[in-house]
PDB file of C-alpha atoms and ligand atoms in Angstrom:
ATOM      1  CA  UNK A  11     -34.108   2.716 -25.371  1.00 85.00           C
ATOM      2  CA  UNK A  12     -31.677  -0.200 -25.823  1.00 90.00           C
ATOM      3  CA  UNK A  13     -28.505   1.810 -26.341  1.00 93.00           C
ATOM      4  CA  UNK A  14     -26.686   3.954 -23.793  1.00 95.00           C
ATOM      5  CA  UNK A  15     -26.536   7.712 -24.302  1.00 94.00           C
ATOM      6  CA  UNK A  16     -24.518  10.379 -22.501  1.00 94.00           C
ATOM      7  CA  UNK A  17     -27.619  10.924 -20.303  1.00 92.00           C
ATOM      8  CA  UNK A  18     -29.152   7.462 -19.774  1.00 94.00           C
ATOM      9  CA  UNK A  19     -28.206   3.815 -19.468  1.00 96.00           C
ATOM     10  CA  UNK A  20     -29.917   1.731 -22.165  1.00 95.00           C
ATOM     11  CA  UNK A  21     -31.960  -1.340 -21.276  1.00 96.00           C
ATOM     12  CA  UNK A  22     -29.181  -3.757 -22.247  1.00 97.00           C
ATOM     13  CA  UNK A  23     -26.711  -2.246 -19.752  1.00 97.00           C
ATOM     14  CA  UNK A  24     -29.411  -1.971 -17.078  1.00 97.00           C
ATOM     15  CA  UNK A  25     -30.512  -5.608 -17.395  1.00 97.00           C
ATOM     16  CA  UNK A  26     -26.911  -6.838 -17.513  1.00 98.00           C
ATOM     17  CA  UNK A  27     -25.986  -4.780 -14.421  1.00 98.00           C
ATOM     18  CA  UNK A  28     -28.823  -6.035 -12.212  1.00 98.00           C
ATOM     19  CA  UNK A  29     -28.657  -9.651 -13.431  1.00 98.00           C
ATOM     20  CA  UNK A  30     -24.895  -9.632 -12.776  1.00 98.00           C
ATOM     21  CA  UNK A  31     -25.354  -8.109  -9.308  1.00 98.00           C
ATOM     22  CA  UNK A  32     -27.883 -10.833  -8.452  1.00 98.00           C
ATOM     23  CA  UNK A  33     -25.622 -13.524  -9.910  1.00 98.00           C
ATOM     24  CA  UNK A  34     -22.556 -12.301  -7.964  1.00 98.00           C
ATOM     25  CA  UNK A  35     -24.455 -12.346  -4.669  1.00 98.00           C
ATOM     26  CA  UNK A  36     -25.882 -15.807  -5.488  1.00 98.00           C
ATOM     27  CA  UNK A  37     -22.442 -17.093  -6.492  1.00 98.00           C
ATOM     28  CA  UNK A  38     -20.861 -15.830  -3.285  1.00 98.00           C
ATOM     29  CA  UNK A  39     -23.596 -17.357  -1.136  1.00 98.00           C
ATOM     30  CA  UNK A  40     -23.524 -20.685  -3.007  1.00 98.00           C
ATOM     31  CA  UNK A  41     -19.702 -20.804  -2.860  1.00 98.00           C
ATOM     32  CA  UNK A  42     -19.717 -20.226   0.858  1.00 97.00           C
ATOM     33  CA  UNK A  43     -22.483 -22.785   1.375  1.00 98.00           C
ATOM     34  CA  UNK A  44     -20.434 -25.319  -0.609  1.00 97.00           C
ATOM     35  CA  UNK A  45     -17.655 -25.080   1.992  1.00 96.00           C
ATOM     36  CA  UNK A  46     -20.088 -26.335   4.681  1.00 97.00           C
ATOM     37  CA  UNK A  47     -21.153 -29.499   2.799  1.00 97.00           C
ATOM     38  CA  UNK A  48     -19.775 -32.881   3.835  1.00 97.00           C
ATOM     39  CA  UNK A  49     -18.924 -35.670   1.382  1.00 96.00           C
ATOM     40  CA  UNK A  50     -22.129 -37.571   2.259  1.00 96.00           C
ATOM     41  CA  UNK A  51     -24.383 -34.596   1.561  1.00 96.00           C
ATOM     42  CA  UNK A  52     -26.482 -35.003  -1.593  1.00 95.00           C
ATOM     43  CA  UNK A  53     -25.392 -31.534  -2.708  1.00 96.00           C
ATOM     44  CA  UNK A  54     -21.645 -32.207  -2.343  1.00 96.00           C
ATOM     45  CA  UNK A  55     -21.263 -32.785  -6.109  1.00 95.00           C
ATOM     46  CA  UNK A  56     -24.423 -31.091  -7.347  1.00 96.00           C
ATOM     47  CA  UNK A  57     -23.731 -27.658  -5.779  1.00 97.00           C
ATOM     48  CA  UNK A  58     -20.307 -27.169  -7.462  1.00 97.00           C
ATOM     49  CA  UNK A  59     -21.868 -28.326 -10.757  1.00 97.00           C
ATOM     50  CA  UNK A  60     -24.442 -25.491 -10.570  1.00 98.00           C
ATOM     51  CA  UNK A  61     -21.866 -23.015  -9.182  1.00 98.00           C
ATOM     52  CA  UNK A  62     -19.537 -23.716 -12.105  1.00 98.00           C
ATOM     53  CA  UNK A  63     -22.317 -23.694 -14.727  1.00 98.00           C
ATOM     54  CA  UNK A  64     -23.650 -20.332 -13.552  1.00 98.00           C
ATOM     55  CA  UNK A  65     -20.070 -19.078 -13.117  1.00 98.00           C
ATOM     56  CA  UNK A  66     -19.098 -19.811 -16.726  1.00 98.00           C
ATOM     57  CA  UNK A  67     -22.388 -18.256 -17.889  1.00 98.00           C
ATOM     58  CA  UNK A  68     -21.559 -15.131 -15.866  1.00 98.00           C
ATOM     59  CA  UNK A  69     -18.080 -15.101 -17.409  1.00 98.00           C
ATOM     60  CA  UNK A  70     -19.548 -15.142 -20.942  1.00 98.00           C
ATOM     61  CA  UNK A  71     -22.176 -12.516 -20.050  1.00 98.00           C
ATOM     62  CA  UNK A  72     -19.559 -10.258 -18.404  1.00 98.00           C
ATOM     63  CA  UNK A  73     -17.331 -10.549 -21.487  1.00 98.00           C
ATOM     64  CA  UNK A  74     -20.270  -9.459 -23.689  1.00 97.00           C
ATOM     65  CA  UNK A  75     -21.131  -6.717 -21.179  1.00 97.00           C
ATOM     66  CA  UNK A  76     -17.622  -5.253 -21.389  1.00 97.00           C
ATOM     67  CA  UNK A  77     -17.688  -5.355 -25.204  1.00 97.00           C
ATOM     68  CA  UNK A  78     -21.064  -3.576 -25.182  1.00 97.00           C
ATOM     69  CA  UNK A  79     -19.702  -1.022 -22.700  1.00 95.00           C
ATOM     70  CA  UNK A  80     -16.580  -0.319 -24.783  1.00 95.00           C
ATOM     71  CA  UNK A  81     -18.578   0.008 -27.981  1.00 94.00           C
ATOM     72  CA  UNK A  82     -21.238   2.430 -26.733  1.00 93.00           C
ATOM     73  CA  UNK A  83     -21.625   5.851 -25.137  1.00 93.00           C
ATOM     74  CA  UNK A  84     -21.956   6.090 -21.348  1.00 93.00           C
ATOM     75  CA  UNK A  85     -23.863   8.500 -19.108  1.00 94.00           C
ATOM     76  CA  UNK A  86     -21.700  11.355 -17.854  1.00 92.00           C
ATOM     77  CA  UNK A  87     -20.665  11.047 -14.211  1.00 92.00           C
ATOM     78  CA  UNK A  88     -21.706  13.727 -11.706  1.00 91.00           C
ATOM     79  CA  UNK A  89     -19.509  15.497  -9.165  1.00 91.00           C
ATOM     80  CA  UNK A  90     -15.998  16.928  -9.008  1.00 93.00           C
ATOM     81  CA  UNK A  91     -13.108  15.639 -11.089  1.00 95.00           C
ATOM     82  CA  UNK A  92     -11.715  13.580  -8.194  1.00 96.00           C
ATOM     83  CA  UNK A  93     -15.137  11.979  -7.586  1.00 94.00           C
ATOM     84  CA  UNK A  94     -15.446  11.076 -11.266  1.00 95.00           C
ATOM     85  CA  UNK A  95     -11.955   9.570 -11.232  1.00 96.00           C
ATOM     86  CA  UNK A  96     -12.710   7.603  -8.048  1.00 96.00           C
ATOM     87  CA  UNK A  97     -15.972   6.280  -9.549  1.00 96.00           C
ATOM     88  CA  UNK A  98     -14.192   5.214 -12.728  1.00 97.00           C
ATOM     89  CA  UNK A  99     -11.408   3.522 -10.734  1.00 98.00           C
ATOM     90  CA  UNK A 100     -13.986   1.764  -8.523  1.00 98.00           C
ATOM     91  CA  UNK A 101     -15.927   0.484 -11.528  1.00 98.00           C
ATOM     92  CA  UNK A 102     -12.734  -0.706 -13.242  1.00 98.00           C
ATOM     93  CA  UNK A 103     -11.731  -2.533 -10.069  1.00 98.00           C
ATOM     94  CA  UNK A 104     -15.169  -4.184  -9.897  1.00 98.00           C
ATOM     95  CA  UNK A 105     -14.710  -5.494 -13.437  1.00 98.00           C
ATOM     96  CA  UNK A 106     -11.133  -6.571 -12.654  1.00 98.00           C
ATOM     97  CA  UNK A 107     -12.193  -8.464  -9.517  1.00 98.00           C
ATOM     98  CA  UNK A 108     -15.093 -10.077 -11.377  1.00 98.00           C
ATOM     99  CA  UNK A 109     -12.664 -11.473 -13.955  1.00 98.00           C
ATOM    100  CA  UNK A 110     -10.121 -12.446 -11.268  1.00 98.00           C
ATOM    101  CA  UNK A 111     -12.775 -14.438  -9.362  1.00 98.00           C
ATOM    102  CA  UNK A 112     -14.055 -16.157 -12.495  1.00 98.00           C
ATOM    103  CA  UNK A 113     -10.555 -16.871 -13.892  1.00 98.00           C
ATOM    104  CA  UNK A 114      -9.395 -18.367 -10.571  1.00 98.00           C
ATOM    105  CA  UNK A 115     -12.623 -20.437 -10.432  1.00 98.00           C
ATOM    106  CA  UNK A 116     -11.817 -21.728 -13.907  1.00 98.00           C
ATOM    107  CA  UNK A 117      -8.246 -22.583 -12.823  1.00 97.00           C
ATOM    108  CA  UNK A 118      -9.448 -24.503  -9.722  1.00 97.00           C
ATOM    109  CA  UNK A 119     -11.975 -26.481 -11.748  1.00 97.00           C
ATOM    110  CA  UNK A 120      -9.581 -27.400 -14.568  1.00 96.00           C
ATOM    111  CA  UNK A 121      -6.478 -28.046 -12.415  1.00 95.00           C
ATOM    112  CA  UNK A 122      -6.737 -31.817 -12.971  1.00 93.00           C
ATOM    113  CA  UNK A 123      -6.956 -31.364 -16.737  1.00 93.00           C
ATOM    114  CA  UNK A 124     -10.728 -32.003 -16.931  1.00 95.00           C
ATOM    115  CA  UNK A 125     -13.022 -29.547 -18.746  1.00 96.00           C
ATOM    116  CA  UNK A 126     -16.023 -27.810 -17.131  1.00 98.00           C
ATOM    117  CA  UNK A 127     -19.535 -29.060 -17.928  1.00 97.00           C
ATOM    118  CA  UNK A 128     -21.914 -26.114 -18.327  1.00 98.00           C
ATOM    119  CA  UNK A 129     -25.501 -27.230 -17.540  1.00 98.00           C
ATOM    120  CA  UNK A 130     -24.690 -30.396 -19.506  1.00 96.00           C
ATOM    121  CA  UNK A 131     -24.999 -28.290 -22.696  1.00 98.00           C
ATOM    122  CA  UNK A 132     -21.334 -27.879 -23.569  1.00 98.00           C
ATOM    123  CA  UNK A 133     -17.929 -28.266 -22.017  1.00 98.00           C
ATOM    124  CA  UNK A 134     -15.189 -25.656 -21.578  1.00 98.00           C
ATOM    125  CA  UNK A 135     -11.776 -27.271 -22.108  1.00 97.00           C
ATOM    126  CA  UNK A 136      -8.919 -27.182 -19.587  1.00 96.00           C
ATOM    127  CA  UNK A 137      -6.304 -24.937 -21.173  1.00 94.00           C
ATOM    128  CA  UNK A 138      -3.837 -24.296 -18.343  1.00 88.00           C
ATOM    129  CA  UNK A 139      -2.764 -27.124 -16.070  1.00 82.00           C
ATOM    130  CA  UNK A 140       0.838 -26.086 -15.877  1.00 77.00           C
ATOM    131  CA  UNK A 141       1.729 -24.939 -12.377  1.00 80.00           C
ATOM    132  CA  UNK A 142       2.204 -26.938  -9.168  1.00 87.00           C
ATOM    133  CA  UNK A 143      -0.502 -26.689  -6.510  1.00 93.00           C
ATOM    134  CA  UNK A 144      -2.716 -24.998  -9.095  1.00 95.00           C
ATOM    135  CA  UNK A 145      -5.960 -25.876  -7.293  1.00 95.00           C
ATOM    136  CA  UNK A 146      -4.641 -24.647  -3.932  1.00 96.00           C
ATOM    137  CA  UNK A 147      -3.203 -21.357  -5.222  1.00 96.00           C
ATOM    138  CA  UNK A 148      -6.207 -20.635  -7.461  1.00 97.00           C
ATOM    139  CA  UNK A 149      -8.504 -21.634  -4.554  1.00 97.00           C
ATOM    140  CA  UNK A 150      -6.894 -19.057  -2.261  1.00 98.00           C
ATOM    141  CA  UNK A 151      -7.083 -16.387  -4.988  1.00 98.00           C
ATOM    142  CA  UNK A 152     -10.757 -17.296  -5.565  1.00 98.00           C
ATOM    143  CA  UNK A 153     -11.612 -16.902  -1.894  1.00 98.00           C
ATOM    144  CA  UNK A 154      -9.797 -13.566  -1.346  1.00 98.00           C
ATOM    145  CA  UNK A 155     -10.910 -12.046  -4.649  1.00 98.00           C
ATOM    146  CA  UNK A 156     -14.530 -13.121  -3.993  1.00 98.00           C
ATOM    147  CA  UNK A 157     -14.392 -11.369  -0.599  1.00 98.00           C
ATOM    148  CA  UNK A 158     -12.783  -8.252  -2.092  1.00 98.00           C
ATOM    149  CA  UNK A 159     -15.497  -8.194  -4.774  1.00 98.00           C
ATOM    150  CA  UNK A 160     -18.338  -8.463  -2.265  1.00 98.00           C
ATOM    151  CA  UNK A 161     -16.872  -5.778   0.032  1.00 98.00           C
ATOM    152  CA  UNK A 162     -16.242  -3.409  -2.891  1.00 98.00           C
ATOM    153  CA  UNK A 163     -19.730  -4.073  -4.303  1.00 98.00           C
ATOM    154  CA  UNK A 164     -21.241  -3.270  -0.884  1.00 98.00           C
ATOM    155  CA  UNK A 165     -19.290   0.024  -0.775  1.00 98.00           C
ATOM    156  CA  UNK A 166     -20.379   0.678  -4.367  1.00 98.00           C
ATOM    157  CA  UNK A 167     -24.043   0.162  -3.396  1.00 98.00           C
ATOM    158  CA  UNK A 168     -23.623   2.541  -0.412  1.00 98.00           C
ATOM    159  CA  UNK A 169     -22.193   5.216  -2.719  1.00 97.00           C
ATOM    160  CA  UNK A 170     -25.145   4.720  -5.088  1.00 97.00           C
ATOM    161  CA  UNK A 171     -27.505   5.332  -2.135  1.00 98.00           C
ATOM    162  CA  UNK A 172     -25.463   8.381  -1.032  1.00 97.00           C
ATOM    163  CA  UNK A 173     -25.736   9.893  -4.522  1.00 96.00           C
ATOM    164  CA  UNK A 174     -29.481   9.283  -4.429  1.00 96.00           C
ATOM    165  CA  UNK A 175     -30.411  10.440  -0.917  1.00 97.00           C
ATOM    166  CA  UNK A 176     -27.676  12.961  -0.025  1.00 97.00           C
ATOM    167  CA  UNK A 177     -26.392  14.392  -3.320  1.00 94.00           C
ATOM    168  CA  UNK A 178     -29.830  13.988  -4.925  1.00 94.00           C
ATOM    169  CA  UNK A 179     -28.469  13.190  -8.377  1.00 94.00           C
ATOM    170  CA  UNK A 180     -30.020  10.738 -10.842  1.00 94.00           C
ATOM    171  CA  UNK A 181     -27.111   8.269 -10.638  1.00 95.00           C
ATOM    172  CA  UNK A 182     -29.220   5.452  -9.138  1.00 97.00           C
ATOM    173  CA  UNK A 183     -32.511   6.188 -10.922  1.00 96.00           C
ATOM    174  CA  UNK A 184     -30.865   6.137 -14.335  1.00 96.00           C
ATOM    175  CA  UNK A 185     -29.415   2.681 -13.552  1.00 97.00           C
ATOM    176  CA  UNK A 186     -32.978   1.666 -12.627  1.00 96.00           C
ATOM    177  CA  UNK A 187     -34.259   3.014 -15.950  1.00 93.00           C
ATOM    178  CA  UNK A 188     -36.319   5.748 -14.251  1.00 88.00           C
ATOM    179  CA  UNK A 189     -36.129   9.160 -15.897  1.00 69.00           C
ATOM    180  CA  UNK A 190     -37.359  11.265 -12.980  1.00 55.00           C
ATOM    181  CA  UNK A 191     -34.637  13.682 -11.915  1.00 46.00           C
ATOM    182  CA  UNK A 192     -32.638  15.872 -14.320  1.00 48.00           C
TER     183      UNK A 192
HETATM  184  C1  LIG B 219     -18.473 -13.899  -9.436  1.00 58.88           C
HETATM  185  C2  LIG B 219     -18.377 -15.200  -9.511  1.00 58.88           C
HETATM  186  C3  LIG B 219     -18.012 -16.125  -8.380  1.00 58.88           C
HETATM  187  C4  LIG B 219     -18.075 -15.942  -7.020  1.00 58.88           C
HETATM  188  C5  LIG B 219     -18.541 -14.699  -6.245  1.00 58.88           C
HETATM  189  C6  LIG B 219     -17.607 -17.174  -6.407  1.00 58.88           C
HETATM  190  C7  LIG B 219     -17.520 -17.401  -5.032  1.00 58.88           C
HETATM  191  C8  LIG B 219     -17.052 -18.551  -4.438  1.00 58.88           C
HETATM  192  C9  LIG B 219     -16.880 -18.762  -3.021  1.00 58.88           C
HETATM  193  C10 LIG B 219     -17.174 -17.720  -1.938  1.00 58.88           C
HETATM  194  C11 LIG B 219     -16.424 -20.028  -2.843  1.00 58.88           C
HETATM  195  C12 LIG B 219     -16.132 -20.733  -1.499  1.00 58.88           C
HETATM  196  C13 LIG B 219     -14.761 -20.436  -1.017  1.00 58.88           C
HETATM  197  C14 LIG B 219     -13.651 -21.103  -1.743  1.00 58.88           C
HETATM  198  O1  LIG B 219     -13.490 -22.320  -1.594  1.00 58.88           O
HETATM  199  O2  LIG B 219     -12.906 -20.392  -2.457  1.00 58.88           O
HETATM  200  C15 LIG B 219     -16.279 -20.640  -4.146  1.00 58.88           C
HETATM  201  C16 LIG B 219     -15.817 -21.923  -4.397  1.00 58.88           C
HETATM  202  C17 LIG B 219     -15.614 -22.451  -5.650  1.00 58.88           C
HETATM  203  N1  LIG B 219     -15.854 -21.839  -6.861  1.00 58.88           N
HETATM  204 FE1  LIG B 219     -16.558 -19.984  -7.111  1.00 58.88          FE
HETATM  205  N2  LIG B 219     -17.281 -18.071  -7.397  1.00 58.88           N
HETATM  206  C18 LIG B 219     -17.494 -17.467  -8.612  1.00 58.88           C
HETATM  207  C19 LIG B 219     -17.278 -18.001  -9.870  1.00 58.88           C
HETATM  208  C20 LIG B 219     -16.768 -19.272 -10.112  1.00 58.88           C
HETATM  209  C21 LIG B 219     -16.480 -19.817 -11.422  1.00 58.88           C
HETATM  210  C22 LIG B 219     -16.650 -19.082 -12.762  1.00 58.88           C
HETATM  211  C23 LIG B 219     -16.000 -21.075 -11.226  1.00 58.88           C
HETATM  212  C24 LIG B 219     -15.547 -22.102 -12.238  1.00 58.88           C
HETATM  213  C25 LIG B 219     -15.952 -22.193 -13.428  1.00 58.88           C
HETATM  214  C26 LIG B 219     -15.995 -21.327  -9.802  1.00 58.88           C
HETATM  215  C27 LIG B 219     -15.582 -22.497  -9.213  1.00 58.88           C
HETATM  216  C28 LIG B 219     -15.502 -22.719  -7.868  1.00 58.88           C
HETATM  217  C29 LIG B 219     -15.020 -23.966  -7.289  1.00 58.88           C
HETATM  218  C30 LIG B 219     -14.539 -25.204  -8.036  1.00 58.88           C
HETATM  219  C31 LIG B 219     -15.093 -23.794  -5.891  1.00 58.88           C
HETATM  220  C32 LIG B 219     -14.711 -24.815  -4.814  1.00 58.88           C
HETATM  221  C33 LIG B 219     -13.316 -24.459  -4.429  1.00 58.88           C
HETATM  222  C34 LIG B 219     -12.653 -25.369  -3.477  1.00 58.88           C
HETATM  223  O3  LIG B 219     -13.228 -26.380  -3.086  1.00 58.88           O
HETATM  224  O4  LIG B 219     -11.502 -25.031  -3.122  1.00 58.88           O
HETATM  225  N3  LIG B 219     -16.462 -20.199  -9.142  1.00 58.88           N
HETATM  226  N4  LIG B 219     -16.672 -19.704  -5.117  1.00 58.88           N
HETATM  227  C1  LIG B 220     -22.446  -7.545  -6.733  1.00 58.88           C
HETATM  228  C2  LIG B 220     -23.059  -6.458  -6.969  1.00 58.88           C
HETATM  229  C3  LIG B 220     -22.668  -5.382  -7.991  1.00 58.88           C
HETATM  230  C4  LIG B 220     -21.671  -5.327  -8.948  1.00 58.88           C
HETATM  231  C5  LIG B 220     -20.620  -6.389  -9.252  1.00 58.88           C
HETATM  232  C6  LIG B 220     -21.806  -4.037  -9.623  1.00 58.88           C
HETATM  233  C7  LIG B 220     -20.973  -3.604 -10.645  1.00 58.88           C
HETATM  234  C8  LIG B 220     -21.095  -2.387 -11.305  1.00 58.88           C
HETATM  235  C9  LIG B 220     -20.223  -1.924 -12.335  1.00 58.88           C
HETATM  236  C10 LIG B 220     -19.007  -2.683 -12.870  1.00 58.88           C
HETATM  237  C11 LIG B 220     -20.670  -0.709 -12.737  1.00 58.88           C
HETATM  238  C12 LIG B 220     -20.054   0.180 -13.806  1.00 58.88           C
HETATM  239  C13 LIG B 220     -20.845   0.092 -15.051  1.00 58.88           C
HETATM  240  C14 LIG B 220     -20.052   0.642 -16.215  1.00 58.88           C
HETATM  241  O1  LIG B 220     -19.631   1.793 -16.153  1.00 58.88           O
HETATM  242  O2  LIG B 220     -19.870  -0.132 -17.157  1.00 58.88           O
HETATM  243  C15 LIG B 220     -21.860  -0.400 -11.980  1.00 58.88           C
HETATM  244  C16 LIG B 220     -22.635   0.731 -12.111  1.00 58.88           C
HETATM  245  C17 LIG B 220     -23.634   1.090 -11.228  1.00 58.88           C
HETATM  246  N1  LIG B 220     -24.095   0.350 -10.141  1.00 58.88           N
HETATM  247 FE1  LIG B 220     -23.475  -1.477  -9.601  1.00 58.88          FE
HETATM  248  N2  LIG B 220     -22.857  -3.349  -9.068  1.00 58.88           N
HETATM  249  C18 LIG B 220     -23.407  -4.132  -8.078  1.00 58.88           C
HETATM  250  C19 LIG B 220     -24.479  -3.832  -7.271  1.00 58.88           C
HETATM  251  C20 LIG B 220     -25.107  -2.603  -7.243  1.00 58.88           C
HETATM  252  C21 LIG B 220     -26.142  -2.218  -6.293  1.00 58.88           C
HETATM  253  C22 LIG B 220     -26.700  -3.127  -5.176  1.00 58.88           C
HETATM  254  C23 LIG B 220     -26.489  -0.919  -6.590  1.00 58.88           C
HETATM  255  C24 LIG B 220     -27.498   0.004  -5.936  1.00 58.88           C
HETATM  256  C25 LIG B 220     -27.858   0.001  -4.704  1.00 58.88           C
HETATM  257  C26 LIG B 220     -25.699  -0.518  -7.741  1.00 58.88           C
HETATM  258  C27 LIG B 220     -25.787   0.701  -8.373  1.00 58.88           C
HETATM  259  C28 LIG B 220     -25.083   1.079  -9.503  1.00 58.88           C
HETATM  260  C29 LIG B 220     -25.282   2.332 -10.208  1.00 58.88           C
HETATM  261  C30 LIG B 220     -26.282   3.421  -9.832  1.00 58.88           C
HETATM  262  C31 LIG B 220     -24.384   2.339 -11.289  1.00 58.88           C
HETATM  263  C32 LIG B 220     -24.226   3.444 -12.348  1.00 58.88           C
HETATM  264  C33 LIG B 220     -23.154   4.414 -11.983  1.00 58.88           C
HETATM  265  C34 LIG B 220     -23.036   5.514 -13.003  1.00 58.88           C
HETATM  266  O3  LIG B 220     -24.009   5.828 -13.685  1.00 58.88           O
HETATM  267  O4  LIG B 220     -21.936   6.066 -13.105  1.00 58.88           O
HETATM  268  N3  LIG B 220     -24.871  -1.551  -8.095  1.00 58.88           N
HETATM  269  N4  LIG B 220     -22.089  -1.439 -11.077  1.00 58.88           N
END
């Protein structure tokens, strides 16, 4: 029920997957919206505060998600060997881009040596403030990696729908926790 098996995703992986998907879309939208705010807008300081608080939370959750993933069984992939390899590579790249976006976000926010306030509950210290133009370089990486993540996630969602409607496998239903198809 909670744990993954070689046939089904457990509830922990399912909840973490869908919460993360929602968070990534929300983070992308909020980040983009932030670029349209002017200094005199009431949200000019508040929006980044929320973006960073949710971002650090997502970073912690994704770290735990990866540990849970490494430490448990996973449902066997369907299809030919090359399809299984492509799916694995795609999923690895999704994780890699997630960490690249969050790490670059951390580097932008801490470039001036100040820590990041997370919902006013605790603060994450600035550990790396060493390279010139850190905020600019990390800002560019953040933007391009966020775009790459969203495009890859959209392709990933299309493949999930293809497996459901065309290949008629249980790839999508098992990530939804439905045990309908064999
Ligand atoms: C999956 C997670 C994330 C996504 C999809 C995301 C997306 C974005 C996007 C699209 C922008 C606007 C474009 C830009 O200026 O680069 C942005 C800006 C920003 N993000 Fe994120 N972000 C994420 C996580 C984080 C995290 C974890 C932090 C820091 C703790 C962070 C800090 C920032 C900051 C400070 C900006 C403003 C950058 C600037 O003014 O140059 N983001 N984010
Ligand atoms: C920003 C959005 C998303 C991100 C970052 C994301 C990320 C991931 C990652 C990293 C995995 C691999 C899980 C693992 O093996 O540990 C995965 C699996 C999966 N995702 Fe997503 N996902 C997103 C949105 C979606 C959407 C919208 C759908 C469906 C329409 C979807 C359907 C699936 C399915 C069915 C699996 C399981 C694949 C399998 O059993 O081999 N995902 N997702």
